[in-house]
mmCIF file of C-alpha atoms and ligand atoms in Angstrom:
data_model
loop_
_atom_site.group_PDB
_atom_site.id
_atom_site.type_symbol
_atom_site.label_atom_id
_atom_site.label_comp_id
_atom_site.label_asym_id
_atom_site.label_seq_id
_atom_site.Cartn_x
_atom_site.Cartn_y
_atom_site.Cartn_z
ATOM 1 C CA UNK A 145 62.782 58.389 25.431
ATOM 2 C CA UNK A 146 62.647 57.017 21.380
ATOM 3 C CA UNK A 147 63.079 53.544 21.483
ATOM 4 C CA UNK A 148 66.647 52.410 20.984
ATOM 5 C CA UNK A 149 67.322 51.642 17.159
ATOM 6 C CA UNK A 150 66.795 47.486 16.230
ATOM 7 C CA UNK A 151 70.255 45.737 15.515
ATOM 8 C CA UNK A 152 70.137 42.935 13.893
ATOM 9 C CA UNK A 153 72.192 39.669 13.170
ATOM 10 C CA UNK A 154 73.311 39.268 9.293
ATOM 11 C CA UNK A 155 74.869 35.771 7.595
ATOM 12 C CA UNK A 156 76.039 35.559 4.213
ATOM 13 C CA UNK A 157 76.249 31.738 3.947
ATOM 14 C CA UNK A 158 78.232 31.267 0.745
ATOM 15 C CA UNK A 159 79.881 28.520 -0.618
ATOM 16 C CA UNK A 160 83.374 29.016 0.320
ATOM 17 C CA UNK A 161 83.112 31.126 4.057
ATOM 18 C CA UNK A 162 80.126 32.605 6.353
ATOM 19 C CA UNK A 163 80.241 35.994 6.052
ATOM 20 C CA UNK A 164 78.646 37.068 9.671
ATOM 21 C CA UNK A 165 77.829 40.915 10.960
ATOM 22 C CA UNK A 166 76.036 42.784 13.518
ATOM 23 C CA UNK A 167 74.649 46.176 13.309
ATOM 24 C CA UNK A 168 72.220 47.860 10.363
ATOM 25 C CA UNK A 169 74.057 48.129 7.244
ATOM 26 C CA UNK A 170 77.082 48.995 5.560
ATOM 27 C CA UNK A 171 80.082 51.368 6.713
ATOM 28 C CA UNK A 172 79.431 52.949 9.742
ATOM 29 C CA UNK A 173 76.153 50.467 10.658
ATOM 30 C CA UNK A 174 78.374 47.226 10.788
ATOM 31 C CA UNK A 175 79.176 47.180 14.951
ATOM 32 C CA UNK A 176 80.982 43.859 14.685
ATOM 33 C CA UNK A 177 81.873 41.199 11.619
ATOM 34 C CA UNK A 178 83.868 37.972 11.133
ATOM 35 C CA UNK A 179 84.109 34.738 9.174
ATOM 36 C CA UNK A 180 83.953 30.998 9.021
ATOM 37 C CA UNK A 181 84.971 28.417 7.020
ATOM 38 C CA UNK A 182 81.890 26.592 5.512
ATOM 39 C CA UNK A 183 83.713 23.101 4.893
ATOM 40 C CA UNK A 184 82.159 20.082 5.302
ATOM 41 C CA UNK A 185 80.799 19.893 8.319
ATOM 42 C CA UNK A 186 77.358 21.502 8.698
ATOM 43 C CA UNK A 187 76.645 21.590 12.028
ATOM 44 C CA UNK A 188 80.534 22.810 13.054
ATOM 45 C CA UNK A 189 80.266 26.137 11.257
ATOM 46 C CA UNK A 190 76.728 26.454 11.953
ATOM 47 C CA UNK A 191 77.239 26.333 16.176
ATOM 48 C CA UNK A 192 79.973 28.812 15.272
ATOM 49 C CA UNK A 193 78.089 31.470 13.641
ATOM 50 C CA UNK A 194 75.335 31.161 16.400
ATOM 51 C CA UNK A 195 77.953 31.594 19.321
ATOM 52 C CA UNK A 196 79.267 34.686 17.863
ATOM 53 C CA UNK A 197 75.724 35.835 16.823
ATOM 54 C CA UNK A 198 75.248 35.296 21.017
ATOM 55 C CA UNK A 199 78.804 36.881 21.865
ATOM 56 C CA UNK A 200 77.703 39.655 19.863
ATOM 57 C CA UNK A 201 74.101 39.955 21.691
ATOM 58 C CA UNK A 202 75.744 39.967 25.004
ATOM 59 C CA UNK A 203 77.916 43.258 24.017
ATOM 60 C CA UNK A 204 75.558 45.050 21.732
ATOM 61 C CA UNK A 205 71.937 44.265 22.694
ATOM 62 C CA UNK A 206 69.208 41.533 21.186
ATOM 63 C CA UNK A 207 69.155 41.185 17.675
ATOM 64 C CA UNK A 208 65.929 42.187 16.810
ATOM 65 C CA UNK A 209 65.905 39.711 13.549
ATOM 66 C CA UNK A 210 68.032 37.772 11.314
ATOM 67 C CA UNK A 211 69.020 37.598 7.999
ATOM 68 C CA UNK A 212 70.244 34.751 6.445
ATOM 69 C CA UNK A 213 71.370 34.614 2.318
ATOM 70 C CA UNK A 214 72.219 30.902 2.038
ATOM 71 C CA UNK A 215 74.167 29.412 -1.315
ATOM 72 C CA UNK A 216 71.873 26.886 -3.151
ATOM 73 C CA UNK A 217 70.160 25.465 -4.179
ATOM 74 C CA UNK A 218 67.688 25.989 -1.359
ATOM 75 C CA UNK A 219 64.064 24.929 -0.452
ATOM 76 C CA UNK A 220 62.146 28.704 -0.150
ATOM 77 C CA UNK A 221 58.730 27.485 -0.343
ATOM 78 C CA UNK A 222 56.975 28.572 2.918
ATOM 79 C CA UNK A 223 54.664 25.233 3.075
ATOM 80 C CA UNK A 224 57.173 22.788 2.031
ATOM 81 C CA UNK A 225 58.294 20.435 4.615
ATOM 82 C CA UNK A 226 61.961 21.210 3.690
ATOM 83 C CA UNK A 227 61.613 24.620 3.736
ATOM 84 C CA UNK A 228 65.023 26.266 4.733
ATOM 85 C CA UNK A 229 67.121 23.431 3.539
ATOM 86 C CA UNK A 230 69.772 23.255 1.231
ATOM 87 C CA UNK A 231 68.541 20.399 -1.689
ATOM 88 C CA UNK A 232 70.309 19.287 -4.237
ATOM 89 C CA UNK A 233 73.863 21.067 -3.846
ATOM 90 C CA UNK A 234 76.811 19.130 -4.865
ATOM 91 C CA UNK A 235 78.991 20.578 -2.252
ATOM 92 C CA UNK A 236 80.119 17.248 0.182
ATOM 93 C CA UNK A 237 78.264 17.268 3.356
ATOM 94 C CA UNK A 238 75.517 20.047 3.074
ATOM 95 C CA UNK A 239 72.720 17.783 0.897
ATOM 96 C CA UNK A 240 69.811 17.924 3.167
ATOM 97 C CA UNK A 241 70.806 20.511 5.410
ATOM 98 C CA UNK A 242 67.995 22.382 7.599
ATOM 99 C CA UNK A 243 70.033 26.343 7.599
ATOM 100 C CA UNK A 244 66.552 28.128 8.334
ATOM 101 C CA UNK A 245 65.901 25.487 11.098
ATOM 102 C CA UNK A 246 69.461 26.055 12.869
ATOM 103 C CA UNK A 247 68.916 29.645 13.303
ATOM 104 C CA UNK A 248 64.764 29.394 14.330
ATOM 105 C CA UNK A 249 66.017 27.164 17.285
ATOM 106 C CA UNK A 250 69.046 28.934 18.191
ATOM 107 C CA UNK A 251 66.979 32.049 18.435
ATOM 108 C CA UNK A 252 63.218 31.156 19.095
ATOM 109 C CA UNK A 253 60.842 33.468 18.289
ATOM 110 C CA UNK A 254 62.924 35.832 16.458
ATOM 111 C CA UNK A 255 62.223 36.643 13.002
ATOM 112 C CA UNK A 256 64.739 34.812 10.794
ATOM 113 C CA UNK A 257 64.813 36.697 7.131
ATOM 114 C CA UNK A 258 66.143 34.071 4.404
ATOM 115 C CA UNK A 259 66.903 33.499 0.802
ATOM 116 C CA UNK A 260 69.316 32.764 -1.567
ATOM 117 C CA UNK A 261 73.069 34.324 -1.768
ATOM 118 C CA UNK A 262 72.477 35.900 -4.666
ATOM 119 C CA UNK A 263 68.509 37.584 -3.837
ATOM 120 C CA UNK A 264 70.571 38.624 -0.720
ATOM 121 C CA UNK A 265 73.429 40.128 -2.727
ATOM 122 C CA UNK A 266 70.985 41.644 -5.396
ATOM 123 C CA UNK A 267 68.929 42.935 -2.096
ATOM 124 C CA UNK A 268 72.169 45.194 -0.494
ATOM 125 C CA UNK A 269 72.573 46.702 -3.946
ATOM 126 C CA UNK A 270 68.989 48.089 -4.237
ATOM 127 C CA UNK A 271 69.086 49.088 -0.637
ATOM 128 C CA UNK A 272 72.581 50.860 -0.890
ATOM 129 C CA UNK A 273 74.242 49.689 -3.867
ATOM 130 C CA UNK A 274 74.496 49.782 -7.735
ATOM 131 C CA UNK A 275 71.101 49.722 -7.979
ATOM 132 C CA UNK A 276 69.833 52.110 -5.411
ATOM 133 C CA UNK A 277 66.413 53.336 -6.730
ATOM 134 C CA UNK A 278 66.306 50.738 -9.589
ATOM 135 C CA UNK A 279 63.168 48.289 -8.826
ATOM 136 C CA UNK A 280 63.542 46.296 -11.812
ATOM 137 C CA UNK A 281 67.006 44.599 -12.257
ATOM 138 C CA UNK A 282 69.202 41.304 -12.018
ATOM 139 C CA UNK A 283 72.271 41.208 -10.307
ATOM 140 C CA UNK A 284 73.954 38.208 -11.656
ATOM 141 C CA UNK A 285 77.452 36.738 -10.007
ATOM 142 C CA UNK A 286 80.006 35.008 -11.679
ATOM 143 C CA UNK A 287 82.776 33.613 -9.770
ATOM 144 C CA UNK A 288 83.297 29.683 -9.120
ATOM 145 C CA UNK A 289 79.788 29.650 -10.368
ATOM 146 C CA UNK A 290 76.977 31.761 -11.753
ATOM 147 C CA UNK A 291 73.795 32.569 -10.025
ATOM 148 C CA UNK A 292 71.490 35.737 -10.104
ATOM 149 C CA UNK A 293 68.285 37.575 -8.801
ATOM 150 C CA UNK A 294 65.802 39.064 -10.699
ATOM 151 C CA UNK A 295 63.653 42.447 -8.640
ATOM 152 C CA UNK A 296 60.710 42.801 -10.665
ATOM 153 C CA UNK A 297 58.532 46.006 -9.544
ATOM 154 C CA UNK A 298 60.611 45.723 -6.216
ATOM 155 C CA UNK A 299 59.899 42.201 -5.668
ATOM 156 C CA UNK A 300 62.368 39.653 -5.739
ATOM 157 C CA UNK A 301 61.519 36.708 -8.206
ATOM 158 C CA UNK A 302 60.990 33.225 -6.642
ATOM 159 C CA UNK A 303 58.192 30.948 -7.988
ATOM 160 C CA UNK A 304 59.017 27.479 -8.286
ATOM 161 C CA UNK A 305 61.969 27.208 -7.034
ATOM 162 C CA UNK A 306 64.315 30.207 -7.640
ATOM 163 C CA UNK A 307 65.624 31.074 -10.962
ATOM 164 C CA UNK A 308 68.887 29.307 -12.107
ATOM 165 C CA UNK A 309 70.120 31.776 -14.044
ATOM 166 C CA UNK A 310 73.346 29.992 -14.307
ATOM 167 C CA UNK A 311 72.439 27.343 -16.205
ATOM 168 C CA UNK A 312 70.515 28.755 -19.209
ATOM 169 C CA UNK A 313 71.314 26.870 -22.183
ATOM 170 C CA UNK A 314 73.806 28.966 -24.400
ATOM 171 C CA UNK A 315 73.645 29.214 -28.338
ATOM 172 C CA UNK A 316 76.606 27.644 -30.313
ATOM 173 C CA UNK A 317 79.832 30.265 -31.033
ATOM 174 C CA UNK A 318 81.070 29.940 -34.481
ATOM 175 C CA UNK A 319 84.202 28.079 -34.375
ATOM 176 C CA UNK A 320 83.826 27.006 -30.856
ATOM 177 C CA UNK A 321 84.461 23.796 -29.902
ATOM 178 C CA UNK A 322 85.127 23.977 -26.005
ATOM 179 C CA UNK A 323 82.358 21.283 -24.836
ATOM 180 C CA UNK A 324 81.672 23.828 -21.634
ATOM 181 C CA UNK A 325 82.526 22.706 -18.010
ATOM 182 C CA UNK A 326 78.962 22.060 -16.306
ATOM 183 C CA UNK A 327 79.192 18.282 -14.778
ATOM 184 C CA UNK A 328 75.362 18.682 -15.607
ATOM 185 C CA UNK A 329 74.958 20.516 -19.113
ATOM 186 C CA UNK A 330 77.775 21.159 -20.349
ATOM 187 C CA UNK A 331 77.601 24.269 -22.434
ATOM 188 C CA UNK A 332 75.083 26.372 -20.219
ATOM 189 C CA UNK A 333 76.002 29.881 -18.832
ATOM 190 C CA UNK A 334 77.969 28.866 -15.842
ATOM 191 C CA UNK A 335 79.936 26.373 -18.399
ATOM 192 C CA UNK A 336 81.189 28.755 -20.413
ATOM 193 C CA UNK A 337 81.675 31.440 -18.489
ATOM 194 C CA UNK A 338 82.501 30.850 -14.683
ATOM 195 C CA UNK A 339 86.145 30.716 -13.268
ATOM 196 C CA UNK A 340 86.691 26.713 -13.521
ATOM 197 C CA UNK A 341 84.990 26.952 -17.146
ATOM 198 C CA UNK A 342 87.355 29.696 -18.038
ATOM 199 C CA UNK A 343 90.201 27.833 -16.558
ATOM 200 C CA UNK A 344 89.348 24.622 -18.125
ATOM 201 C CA UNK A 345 88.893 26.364 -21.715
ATOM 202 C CA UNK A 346 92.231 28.212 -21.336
ATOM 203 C CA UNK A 347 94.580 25.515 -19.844
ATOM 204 C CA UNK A 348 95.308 27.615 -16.643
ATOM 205 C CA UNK A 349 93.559 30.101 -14.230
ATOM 206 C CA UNK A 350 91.506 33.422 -15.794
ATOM 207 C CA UNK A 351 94.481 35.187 -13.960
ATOM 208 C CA UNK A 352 97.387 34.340 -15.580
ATOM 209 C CA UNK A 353 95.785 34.500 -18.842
ATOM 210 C CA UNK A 354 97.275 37.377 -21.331
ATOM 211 C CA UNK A 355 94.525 40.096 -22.201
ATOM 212 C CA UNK A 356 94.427 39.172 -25.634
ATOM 213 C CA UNK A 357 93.645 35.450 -24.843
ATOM 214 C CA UNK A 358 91.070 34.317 -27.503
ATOM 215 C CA UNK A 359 89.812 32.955 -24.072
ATOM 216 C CA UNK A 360 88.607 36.121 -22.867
ATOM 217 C CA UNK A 361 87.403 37.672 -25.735
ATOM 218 C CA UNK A 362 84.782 33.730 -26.110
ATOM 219 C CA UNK A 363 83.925 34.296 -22.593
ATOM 220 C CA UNK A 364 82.990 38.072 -22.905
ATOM 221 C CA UNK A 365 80.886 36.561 -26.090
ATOM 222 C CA UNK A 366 79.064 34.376 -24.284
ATOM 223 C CA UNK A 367 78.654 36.886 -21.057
ATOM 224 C CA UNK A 368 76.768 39.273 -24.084
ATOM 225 C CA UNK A 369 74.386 36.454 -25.066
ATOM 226 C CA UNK A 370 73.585 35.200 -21.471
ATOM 227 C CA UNK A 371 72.743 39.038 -20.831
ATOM 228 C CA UNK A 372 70.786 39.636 -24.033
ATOM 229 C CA UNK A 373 68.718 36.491 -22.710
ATOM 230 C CA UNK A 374 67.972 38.014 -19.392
ATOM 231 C CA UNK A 375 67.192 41.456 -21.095
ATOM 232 C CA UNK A 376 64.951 39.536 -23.444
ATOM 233 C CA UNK A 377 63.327 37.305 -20.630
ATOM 234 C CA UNK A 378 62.914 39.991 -17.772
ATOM 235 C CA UNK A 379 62.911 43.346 -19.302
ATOM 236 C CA UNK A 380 65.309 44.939 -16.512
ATOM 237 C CA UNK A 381 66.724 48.778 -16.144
ATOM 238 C CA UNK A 382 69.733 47.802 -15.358
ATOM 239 C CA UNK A 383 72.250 44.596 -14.792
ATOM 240 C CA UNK A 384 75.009 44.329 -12.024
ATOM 241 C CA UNK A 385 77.395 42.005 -12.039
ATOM 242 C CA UNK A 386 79.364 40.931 -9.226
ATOM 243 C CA UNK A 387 81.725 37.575 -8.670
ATOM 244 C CA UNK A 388 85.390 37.538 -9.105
ATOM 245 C CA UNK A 389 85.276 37.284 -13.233
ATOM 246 C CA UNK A 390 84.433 40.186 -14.023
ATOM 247 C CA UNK A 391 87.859 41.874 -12.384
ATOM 248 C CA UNK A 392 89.046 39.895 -15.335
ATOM 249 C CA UNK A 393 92.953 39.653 -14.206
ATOM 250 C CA UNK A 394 95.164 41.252 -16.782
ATOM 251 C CA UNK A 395 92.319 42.177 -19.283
ATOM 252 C CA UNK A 396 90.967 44.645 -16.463
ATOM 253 C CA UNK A 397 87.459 45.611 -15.328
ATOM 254 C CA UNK A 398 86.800 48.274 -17.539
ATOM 255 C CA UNK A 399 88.022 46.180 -20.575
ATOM 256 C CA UNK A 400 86.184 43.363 -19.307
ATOM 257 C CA UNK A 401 82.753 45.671 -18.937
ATOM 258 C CA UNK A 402 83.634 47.058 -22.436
ATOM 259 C CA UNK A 403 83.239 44.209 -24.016
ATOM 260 C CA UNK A 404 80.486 42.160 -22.746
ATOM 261 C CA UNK A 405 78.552 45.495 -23.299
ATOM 262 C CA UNK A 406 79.376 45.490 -27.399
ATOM 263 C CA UNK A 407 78.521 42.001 -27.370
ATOM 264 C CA UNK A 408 75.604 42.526 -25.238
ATOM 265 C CA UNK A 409 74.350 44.940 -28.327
ATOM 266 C CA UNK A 410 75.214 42.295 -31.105
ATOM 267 C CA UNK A 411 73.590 39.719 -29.351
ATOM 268 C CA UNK A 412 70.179 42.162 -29.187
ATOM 269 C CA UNK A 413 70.812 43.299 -32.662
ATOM 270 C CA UNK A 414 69.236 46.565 -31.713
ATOM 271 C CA UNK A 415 65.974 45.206 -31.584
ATOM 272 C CA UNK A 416 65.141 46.085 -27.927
ATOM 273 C CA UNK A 417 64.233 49.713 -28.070
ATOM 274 C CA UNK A 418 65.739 51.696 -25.523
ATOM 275 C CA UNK A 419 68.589 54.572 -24.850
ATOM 276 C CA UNK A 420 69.687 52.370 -22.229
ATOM 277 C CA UNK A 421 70.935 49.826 -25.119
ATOM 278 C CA UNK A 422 73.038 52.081 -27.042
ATOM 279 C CA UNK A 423 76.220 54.270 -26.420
ATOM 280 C CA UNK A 424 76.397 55.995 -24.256
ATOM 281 C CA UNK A 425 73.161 54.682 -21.952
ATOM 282 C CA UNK A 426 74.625 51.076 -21.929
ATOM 283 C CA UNK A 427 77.530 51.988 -19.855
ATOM 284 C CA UNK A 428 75.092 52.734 -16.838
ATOM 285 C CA UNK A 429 73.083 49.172 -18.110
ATOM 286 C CA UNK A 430 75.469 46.689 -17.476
ATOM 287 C CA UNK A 431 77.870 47.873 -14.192
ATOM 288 C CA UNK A 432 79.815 46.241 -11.426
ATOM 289 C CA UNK A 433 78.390 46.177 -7.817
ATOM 290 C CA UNK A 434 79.152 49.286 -5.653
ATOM 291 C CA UNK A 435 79.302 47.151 -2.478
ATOM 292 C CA UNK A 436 81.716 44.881 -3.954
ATOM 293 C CA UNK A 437 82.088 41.164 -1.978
ATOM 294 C CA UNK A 438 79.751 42.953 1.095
ATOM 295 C CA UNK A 439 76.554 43.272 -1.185
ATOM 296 C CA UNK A 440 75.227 39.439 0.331
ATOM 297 C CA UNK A 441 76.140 40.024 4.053
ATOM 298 C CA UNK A 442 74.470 43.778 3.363
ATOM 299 C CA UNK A 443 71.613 41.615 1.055
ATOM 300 C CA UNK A 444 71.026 39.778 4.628
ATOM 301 C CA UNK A 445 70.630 42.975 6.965
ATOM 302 C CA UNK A 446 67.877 43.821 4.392
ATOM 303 C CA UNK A 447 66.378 39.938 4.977
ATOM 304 C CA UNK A 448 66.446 40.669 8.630
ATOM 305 C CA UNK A 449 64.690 44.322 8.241
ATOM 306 C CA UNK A 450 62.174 42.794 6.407
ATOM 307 C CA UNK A 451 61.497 40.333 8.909
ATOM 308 C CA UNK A 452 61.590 42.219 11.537
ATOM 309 C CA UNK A 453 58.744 43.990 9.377
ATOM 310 C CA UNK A 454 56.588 40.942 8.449
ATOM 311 C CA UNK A 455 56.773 39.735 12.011
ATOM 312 C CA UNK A 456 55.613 43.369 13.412
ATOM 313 C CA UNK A 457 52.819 43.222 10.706
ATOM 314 C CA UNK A 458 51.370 39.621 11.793
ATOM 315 C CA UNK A 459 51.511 41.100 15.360
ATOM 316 C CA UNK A 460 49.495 44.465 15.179
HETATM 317 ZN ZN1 LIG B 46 74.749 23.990 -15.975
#
């Protein structure tokens, strides 16, 4: 008899809600899913992902590994004494916290994959996503904040730290005076261009805002620059990006993905040489995700594959 197929245990830890599954992958390979609250209390939601994790054991099987995509910003060097923890985050009550450390003792000696929300988000839409095939890209969010991961030649970018991507600093706009809405830099990416930032600019939510707001058209400006720096900076075949901006209320998706595509070529200036930079090739540059608000919880079955992997590896 073939040995039965792994399962394994999947968390999206995001800012807002745990995004938990069981099973292999998307569709048909999720056996069982739910959510929890993050809030404020660390340890609360924590116990409550690892008694469903255990629920879930006890009707399906042992989870061969774990995946965990955690929101930053996080601690991912191996030999750090920290590694696993959440650092410098501003969200009340989760400075300090050891994520990687819950789950290791909770589950001893299973492999726990980990990394941040968005590598885990940029992760399910290489494996069955937007950018299926793709081993050079950046899948960039922008919702409540901005964050992305960078694949170069199939490997996700970490180095220092991980990459910020949010909080590039942003050229001036002509005319623009909006001071940006970063508590720490004002005018970066994630000050111009994030929900609060567009809310803030625009005197109410992205939502209710007409689609011929000036507000939209400054943000799609600035969306075009940020991506002309990450072309620039990381040379990628193709960007996706998810978070709930780019739905764009009553200016639409399509207009939305229009537009940060023309300013995406005015910021370049045609100077980076490639079909994939003018019409119609830039249409299949910048996209949307295809997984839509599963690619981190489908980013983390990939983290717990991999594991799984690794752990095999050190063993044989
Ligand atoms: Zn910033």
């Amino acid at each position: 008899m073939p040995p039965p197929t792994p399962i394994f245990g999947a968390v999206e830890a995001g800012g807002t809600k745990f995004a938990c599954a069981v099973g292999r992958g998307p569709g048909a390979g999720i056996l069982a899913r739910t959510q929890f609250a993050t809030g404020r209390d660390p340890s609360r939601v924590l116990a409550q992902v690892v008694e469903w994790l255990r629920a879930q054991e006890s009707s399906h099987g042992a989870l061969a590994a774990i995946g965990v995509a955690l929101f930053g910003p996080v601690d991912l060097d191996e030999r750090s004494p920290t590694h696993g923890f959440i650092t410098t985050t501003p969200k009340p009550g989760w400075r300090g916290t050891d994520v990687l450390g819950a789950f290791r003792r909770a589950f001893p000696g299973r492999p726990v994959g980990f990394d941040t929300d968005v590598n885990g988000a940029a992760l399910g839409e290489w494996r069955w996503g937007a950018a299926r095939g793709i081993d050079d890209f950046v899948y960039v969010t922008v919702g409540t904040g901005i964050g992305g991961g960078a694949m170069v030649r199939g490997q996700l970018v970490h180095g220092l730290v991980h990459p910020e991507m949010g909080h590039i600093p942003m050229p001036p706009i002509d005319g623009d005076v909006f001071p940006g809405a970063c508590a720490i830099h004002g005018r970066c990416w994630e000050g111009l261009c994030a929900g609060p930032a567009i809310a803030l600019r625009a005197g109410r939510p992205a939502d209710e805002l007409a689609a011929d707001d000036p507000a939209w058209d400054l943000t799609m400006r600035a969306m075009g620059q940020a991506l002309a720096t990450l072309t620039l900076v990381l040379s990628p075949r193709r960007i996706v990006v998810g978070g709930s901006v780019r739905k764009a209320g009553r200016l639409g998706e399509a207009a939305f993905f229009r537009g940060v595509r023309a300013h995406l070529r005015e910021a370049l200036a045609g100077y980076v040489a490639s079909p994939a930079l003018r019409d119609p090739g830039i249409d299949g540059f910048v996209v949307p995700p295809e997984l839509g608000d599963d690619a981190g919880v489908c980013g983390a079955f990939v983290l717990a594959e991999q594991a799984a992997g690794d752990a095999r590896r050190r063993m044989s």
